[in-house]
Short mmCIF file of C-alpha atoms and ligand atoms in Angstrom, two decimals:
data_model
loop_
_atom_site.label_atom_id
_atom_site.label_comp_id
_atom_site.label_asym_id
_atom_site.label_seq_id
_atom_site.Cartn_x
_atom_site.Cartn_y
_atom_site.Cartn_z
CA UNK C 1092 0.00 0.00 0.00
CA UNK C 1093 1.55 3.53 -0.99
CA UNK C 1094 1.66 6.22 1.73
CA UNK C 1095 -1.72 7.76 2.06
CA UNK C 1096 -0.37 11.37 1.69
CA UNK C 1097 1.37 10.00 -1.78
CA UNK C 1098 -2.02 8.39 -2.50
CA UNK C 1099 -3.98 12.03 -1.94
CA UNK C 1100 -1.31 13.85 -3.73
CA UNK C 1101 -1.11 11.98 -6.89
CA UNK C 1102 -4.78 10.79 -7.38
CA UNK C 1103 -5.87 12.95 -9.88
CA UNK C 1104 -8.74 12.55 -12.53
CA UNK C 1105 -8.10 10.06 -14.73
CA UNK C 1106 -10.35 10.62 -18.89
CA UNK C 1107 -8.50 9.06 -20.85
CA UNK C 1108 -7.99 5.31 -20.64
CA UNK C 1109 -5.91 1.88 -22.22
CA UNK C 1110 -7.69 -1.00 -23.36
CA UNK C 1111 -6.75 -2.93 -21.23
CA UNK C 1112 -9.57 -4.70 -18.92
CA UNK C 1113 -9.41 -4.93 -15.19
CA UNK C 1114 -8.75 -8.62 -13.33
CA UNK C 1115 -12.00 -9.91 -11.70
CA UNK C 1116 -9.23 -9.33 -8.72
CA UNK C 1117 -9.31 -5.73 -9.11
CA UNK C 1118 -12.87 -5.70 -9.74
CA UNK C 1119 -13.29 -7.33 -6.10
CA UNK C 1120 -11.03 -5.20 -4.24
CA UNK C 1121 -12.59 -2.15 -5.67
CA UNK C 1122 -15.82 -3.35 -4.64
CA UNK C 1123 -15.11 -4.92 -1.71
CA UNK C 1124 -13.68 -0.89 -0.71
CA UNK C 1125 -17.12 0.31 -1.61
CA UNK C 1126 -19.26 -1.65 0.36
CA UNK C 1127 -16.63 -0.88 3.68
CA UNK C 1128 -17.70 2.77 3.24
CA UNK C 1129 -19.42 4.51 6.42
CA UNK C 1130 -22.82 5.05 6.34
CA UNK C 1131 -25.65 7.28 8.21
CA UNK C 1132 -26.62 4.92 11.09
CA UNK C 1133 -25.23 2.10 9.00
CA UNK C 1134 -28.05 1.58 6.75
CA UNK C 1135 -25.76 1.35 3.75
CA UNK C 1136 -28.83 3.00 1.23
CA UNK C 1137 -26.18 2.37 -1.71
CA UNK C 1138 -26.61 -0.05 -4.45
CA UNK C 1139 -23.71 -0.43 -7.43
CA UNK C 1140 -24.59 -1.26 -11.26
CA UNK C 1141 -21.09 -2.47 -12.63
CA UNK C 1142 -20.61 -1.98 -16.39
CA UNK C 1143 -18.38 -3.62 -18.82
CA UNK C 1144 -20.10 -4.14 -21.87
CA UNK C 1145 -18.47 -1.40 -24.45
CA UNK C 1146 -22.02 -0.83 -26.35
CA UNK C 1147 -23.45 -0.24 -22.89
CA UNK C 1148 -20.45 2.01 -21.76
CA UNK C 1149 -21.28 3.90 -25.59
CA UNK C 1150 -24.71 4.58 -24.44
CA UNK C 1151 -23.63 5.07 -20.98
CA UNK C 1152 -21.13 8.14 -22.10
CA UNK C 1153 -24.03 10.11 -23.30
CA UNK C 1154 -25.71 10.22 -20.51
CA UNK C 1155 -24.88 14.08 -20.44
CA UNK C 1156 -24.68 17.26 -22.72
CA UNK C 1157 -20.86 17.21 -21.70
CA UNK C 1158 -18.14 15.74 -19.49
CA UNK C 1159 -19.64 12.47 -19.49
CA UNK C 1160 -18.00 11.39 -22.89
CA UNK C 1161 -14.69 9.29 -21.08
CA UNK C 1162 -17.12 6.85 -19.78
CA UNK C 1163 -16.85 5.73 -23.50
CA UNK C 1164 -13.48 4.75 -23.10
CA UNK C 1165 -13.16 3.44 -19.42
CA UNK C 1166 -12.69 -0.46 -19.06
CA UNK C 1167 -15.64 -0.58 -15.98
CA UNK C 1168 -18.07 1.99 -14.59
CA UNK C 1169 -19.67 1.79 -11.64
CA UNK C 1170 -22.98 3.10 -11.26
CA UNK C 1171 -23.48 4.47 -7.72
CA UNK C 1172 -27.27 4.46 -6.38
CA UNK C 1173 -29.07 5.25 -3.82
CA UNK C 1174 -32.36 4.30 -1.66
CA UNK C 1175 -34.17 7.81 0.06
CA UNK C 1176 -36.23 5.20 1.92
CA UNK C 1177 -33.61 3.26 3.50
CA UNK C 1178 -31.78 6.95 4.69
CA UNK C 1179 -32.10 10.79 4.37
CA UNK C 1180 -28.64 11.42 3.92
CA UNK C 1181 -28.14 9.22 1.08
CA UNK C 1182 -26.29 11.61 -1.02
CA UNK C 1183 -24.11 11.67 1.59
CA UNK C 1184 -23.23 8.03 2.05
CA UNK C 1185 -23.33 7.43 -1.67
CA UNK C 1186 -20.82 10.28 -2.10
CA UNK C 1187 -18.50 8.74 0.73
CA UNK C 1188 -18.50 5.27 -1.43
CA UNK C 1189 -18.02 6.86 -4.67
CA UNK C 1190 -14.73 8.37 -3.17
CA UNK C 1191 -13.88 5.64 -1.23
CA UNK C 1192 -13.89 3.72 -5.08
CA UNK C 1193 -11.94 6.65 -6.65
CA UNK C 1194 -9.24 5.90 -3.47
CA UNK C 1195 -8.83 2.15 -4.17
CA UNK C 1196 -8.91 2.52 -7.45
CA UNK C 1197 -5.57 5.06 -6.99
CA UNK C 1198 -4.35 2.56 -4.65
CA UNK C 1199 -4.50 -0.45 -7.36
CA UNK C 1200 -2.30 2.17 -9.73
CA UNK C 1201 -5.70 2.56 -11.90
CA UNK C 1202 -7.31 5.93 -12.67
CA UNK C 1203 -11.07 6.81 -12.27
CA UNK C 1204 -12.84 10.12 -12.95
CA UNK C 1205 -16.38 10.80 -11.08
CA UNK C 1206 -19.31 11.74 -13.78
CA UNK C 1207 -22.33 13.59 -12.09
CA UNK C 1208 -25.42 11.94 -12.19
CA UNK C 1209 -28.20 13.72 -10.09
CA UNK C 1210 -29.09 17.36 -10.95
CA UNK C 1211 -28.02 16.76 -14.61
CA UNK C 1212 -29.52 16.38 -18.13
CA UNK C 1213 -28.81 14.75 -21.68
CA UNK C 1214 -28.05 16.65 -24.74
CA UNK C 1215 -31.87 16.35 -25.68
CA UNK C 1216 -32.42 17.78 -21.74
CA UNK C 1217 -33.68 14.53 -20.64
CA UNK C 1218 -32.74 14.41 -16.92
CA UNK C 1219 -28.87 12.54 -16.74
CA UNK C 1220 -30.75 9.92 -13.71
CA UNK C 1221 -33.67 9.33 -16.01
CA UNK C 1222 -31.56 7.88 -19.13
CA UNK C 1223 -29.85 6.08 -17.18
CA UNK C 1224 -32.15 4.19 -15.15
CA UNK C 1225 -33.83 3.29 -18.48
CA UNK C 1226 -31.26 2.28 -20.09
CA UNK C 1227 -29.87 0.00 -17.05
CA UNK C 1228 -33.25 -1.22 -15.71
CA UNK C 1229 -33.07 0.63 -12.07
CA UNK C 1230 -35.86 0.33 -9.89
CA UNK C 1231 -37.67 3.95 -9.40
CA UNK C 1232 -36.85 3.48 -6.14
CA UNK C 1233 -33.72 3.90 -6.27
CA UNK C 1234 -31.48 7.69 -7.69
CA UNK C 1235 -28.63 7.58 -9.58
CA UNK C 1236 -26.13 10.03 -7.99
CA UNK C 1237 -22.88 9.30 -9.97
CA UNK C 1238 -20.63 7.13 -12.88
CA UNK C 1239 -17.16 6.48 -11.69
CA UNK C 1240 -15.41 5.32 -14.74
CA UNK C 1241 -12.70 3.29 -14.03
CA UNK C 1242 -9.84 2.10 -16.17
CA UNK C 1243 -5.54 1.61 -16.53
CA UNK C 1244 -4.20 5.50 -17.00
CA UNK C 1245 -3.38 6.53 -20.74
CA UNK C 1246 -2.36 9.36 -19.24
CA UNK C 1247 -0.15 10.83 -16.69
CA UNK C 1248 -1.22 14.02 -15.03
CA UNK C 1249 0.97 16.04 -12.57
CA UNK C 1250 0.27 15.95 -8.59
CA UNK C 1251 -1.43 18.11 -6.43
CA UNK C 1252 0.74 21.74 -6.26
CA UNK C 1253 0.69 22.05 -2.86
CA UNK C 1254 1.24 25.88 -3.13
CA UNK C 1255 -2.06 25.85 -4.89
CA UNK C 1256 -3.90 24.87 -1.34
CA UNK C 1257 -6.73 27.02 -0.29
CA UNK C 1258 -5.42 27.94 2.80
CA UNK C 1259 -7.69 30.72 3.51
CA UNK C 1260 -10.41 28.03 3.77
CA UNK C 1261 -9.41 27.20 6.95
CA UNK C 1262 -10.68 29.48 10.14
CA UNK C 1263 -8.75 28.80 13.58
CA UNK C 1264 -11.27 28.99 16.37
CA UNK C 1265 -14.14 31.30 14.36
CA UNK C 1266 -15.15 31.87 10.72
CA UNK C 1267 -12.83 34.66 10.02
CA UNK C 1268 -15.05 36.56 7.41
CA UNK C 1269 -11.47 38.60 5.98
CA UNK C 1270 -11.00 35.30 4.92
CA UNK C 1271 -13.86 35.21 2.44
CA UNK C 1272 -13.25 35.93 -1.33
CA UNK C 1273 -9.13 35.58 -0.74
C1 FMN R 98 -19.23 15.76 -7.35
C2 FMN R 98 -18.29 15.68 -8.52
C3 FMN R 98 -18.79 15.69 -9.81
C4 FMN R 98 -17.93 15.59 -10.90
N1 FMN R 98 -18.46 15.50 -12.15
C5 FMN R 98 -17.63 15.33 -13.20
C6 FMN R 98 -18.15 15.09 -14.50
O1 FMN R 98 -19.36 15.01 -14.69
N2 FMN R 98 -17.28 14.92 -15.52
C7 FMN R 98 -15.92 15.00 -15.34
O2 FMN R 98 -15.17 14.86 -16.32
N3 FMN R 98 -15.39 15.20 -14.11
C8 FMN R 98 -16.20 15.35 -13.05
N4 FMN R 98 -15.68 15.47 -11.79
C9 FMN R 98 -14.22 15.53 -11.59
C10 FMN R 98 -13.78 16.96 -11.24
O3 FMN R 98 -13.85 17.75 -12.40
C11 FMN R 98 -12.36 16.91 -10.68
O4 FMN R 98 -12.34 16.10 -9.51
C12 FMN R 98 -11.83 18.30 -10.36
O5 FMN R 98 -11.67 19.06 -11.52
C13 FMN R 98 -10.48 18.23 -9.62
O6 FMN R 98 -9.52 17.57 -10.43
P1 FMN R 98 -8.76 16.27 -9.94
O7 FMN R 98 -9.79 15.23 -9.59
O8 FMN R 98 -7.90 15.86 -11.09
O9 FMN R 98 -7.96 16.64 -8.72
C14 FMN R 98 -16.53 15.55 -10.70
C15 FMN R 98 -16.02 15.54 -9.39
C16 FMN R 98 -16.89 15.58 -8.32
C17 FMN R 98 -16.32 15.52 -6.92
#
């Protein structure tokens, strides 16, 4: 396992990808990272759709007007639901497990970039959830908050700059309002 600084430093998003498939090994340790995410009360409202199938990943890429084209090129995407009924804060705990699959996935030397979901719409303004629930049989029950397309990294992208770190985010004690619009 690499440092977990080195891991936070260097995990950048990954868009373009090789085509070169993941193990079923990989696939397992991603997954098995996913379902160890924390959850509200431990109710785990998440449910993942994985995706392999290259026409499916096609149709899968256009499931926005932009930034969701990569998904095209990825070797698996992971479809991150989740159930309102089983929690309140299930963007929340579905947003913990999507990063907590964009981690392992940095761990494993792989790259993955997150594609928004919820709030979003098609080219044809369809809502992003809707077209893909249809086209992936989801239960209505369920909302589709995020893609994280996965794949080996056809390209190499620089660190974190540390010198670009928003330290005037941080307030010591109280919200510093000075500190606002830095
Ligand atoms: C909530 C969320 C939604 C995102 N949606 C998209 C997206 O739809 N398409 C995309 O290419 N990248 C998306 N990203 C990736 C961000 O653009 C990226 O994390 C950000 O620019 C910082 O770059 P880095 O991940 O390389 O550090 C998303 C990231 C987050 C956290």
């Amino acid at each position: 396992m690499k440092d977990f600084q080195q891991l936070i430093t260097n995990r950048r998003s990954t868009r373009k990808f090789t085509d070169e498939p993941l193990s079923p090994e990989q696939v397992e340790t991603i997954m098995k990272a996913a379902l160890k995410s924390p959850a509200s009360k431990s109710a785990n409202p998440w449910q993942f759709v994985l995706v392999e199938n290259k026409e499916v990943l096609e149709k899968l890429s256009q499931c926005k007007k932009s930034s969701s084209k990569l998904i095209a090129g990825c070797a698996l995407a992971i479809v991150v639901l989740g159930d309102p009924m089983t929690s309140d804060v299930w963007i929340e705990d579905t947003s913990i497990a999507s990063v907590m699959i964009q981690l392992q996935v940095e761990d494993l030397g792989l790259g993955s970039c997150w594609v928004q979901i919820r709030e979003r719409f098609t080219a044809d303004d369809t809502p992003s959830d809707e077209y893909v629930r249809v086209l992936l049989d989801i239960p209505l029950q369920l909302q589709v908050l995020s893609v994280i397309a996965i794949g080996h990294k056809a390209q190499e992208r620089p660190p974190f700059d540390e010198e670009k770190l928003q330290w005037e985010k941080i307030h010591i004690g109280k919200f510093n309002i000075n500190q606002l619009g830095e």
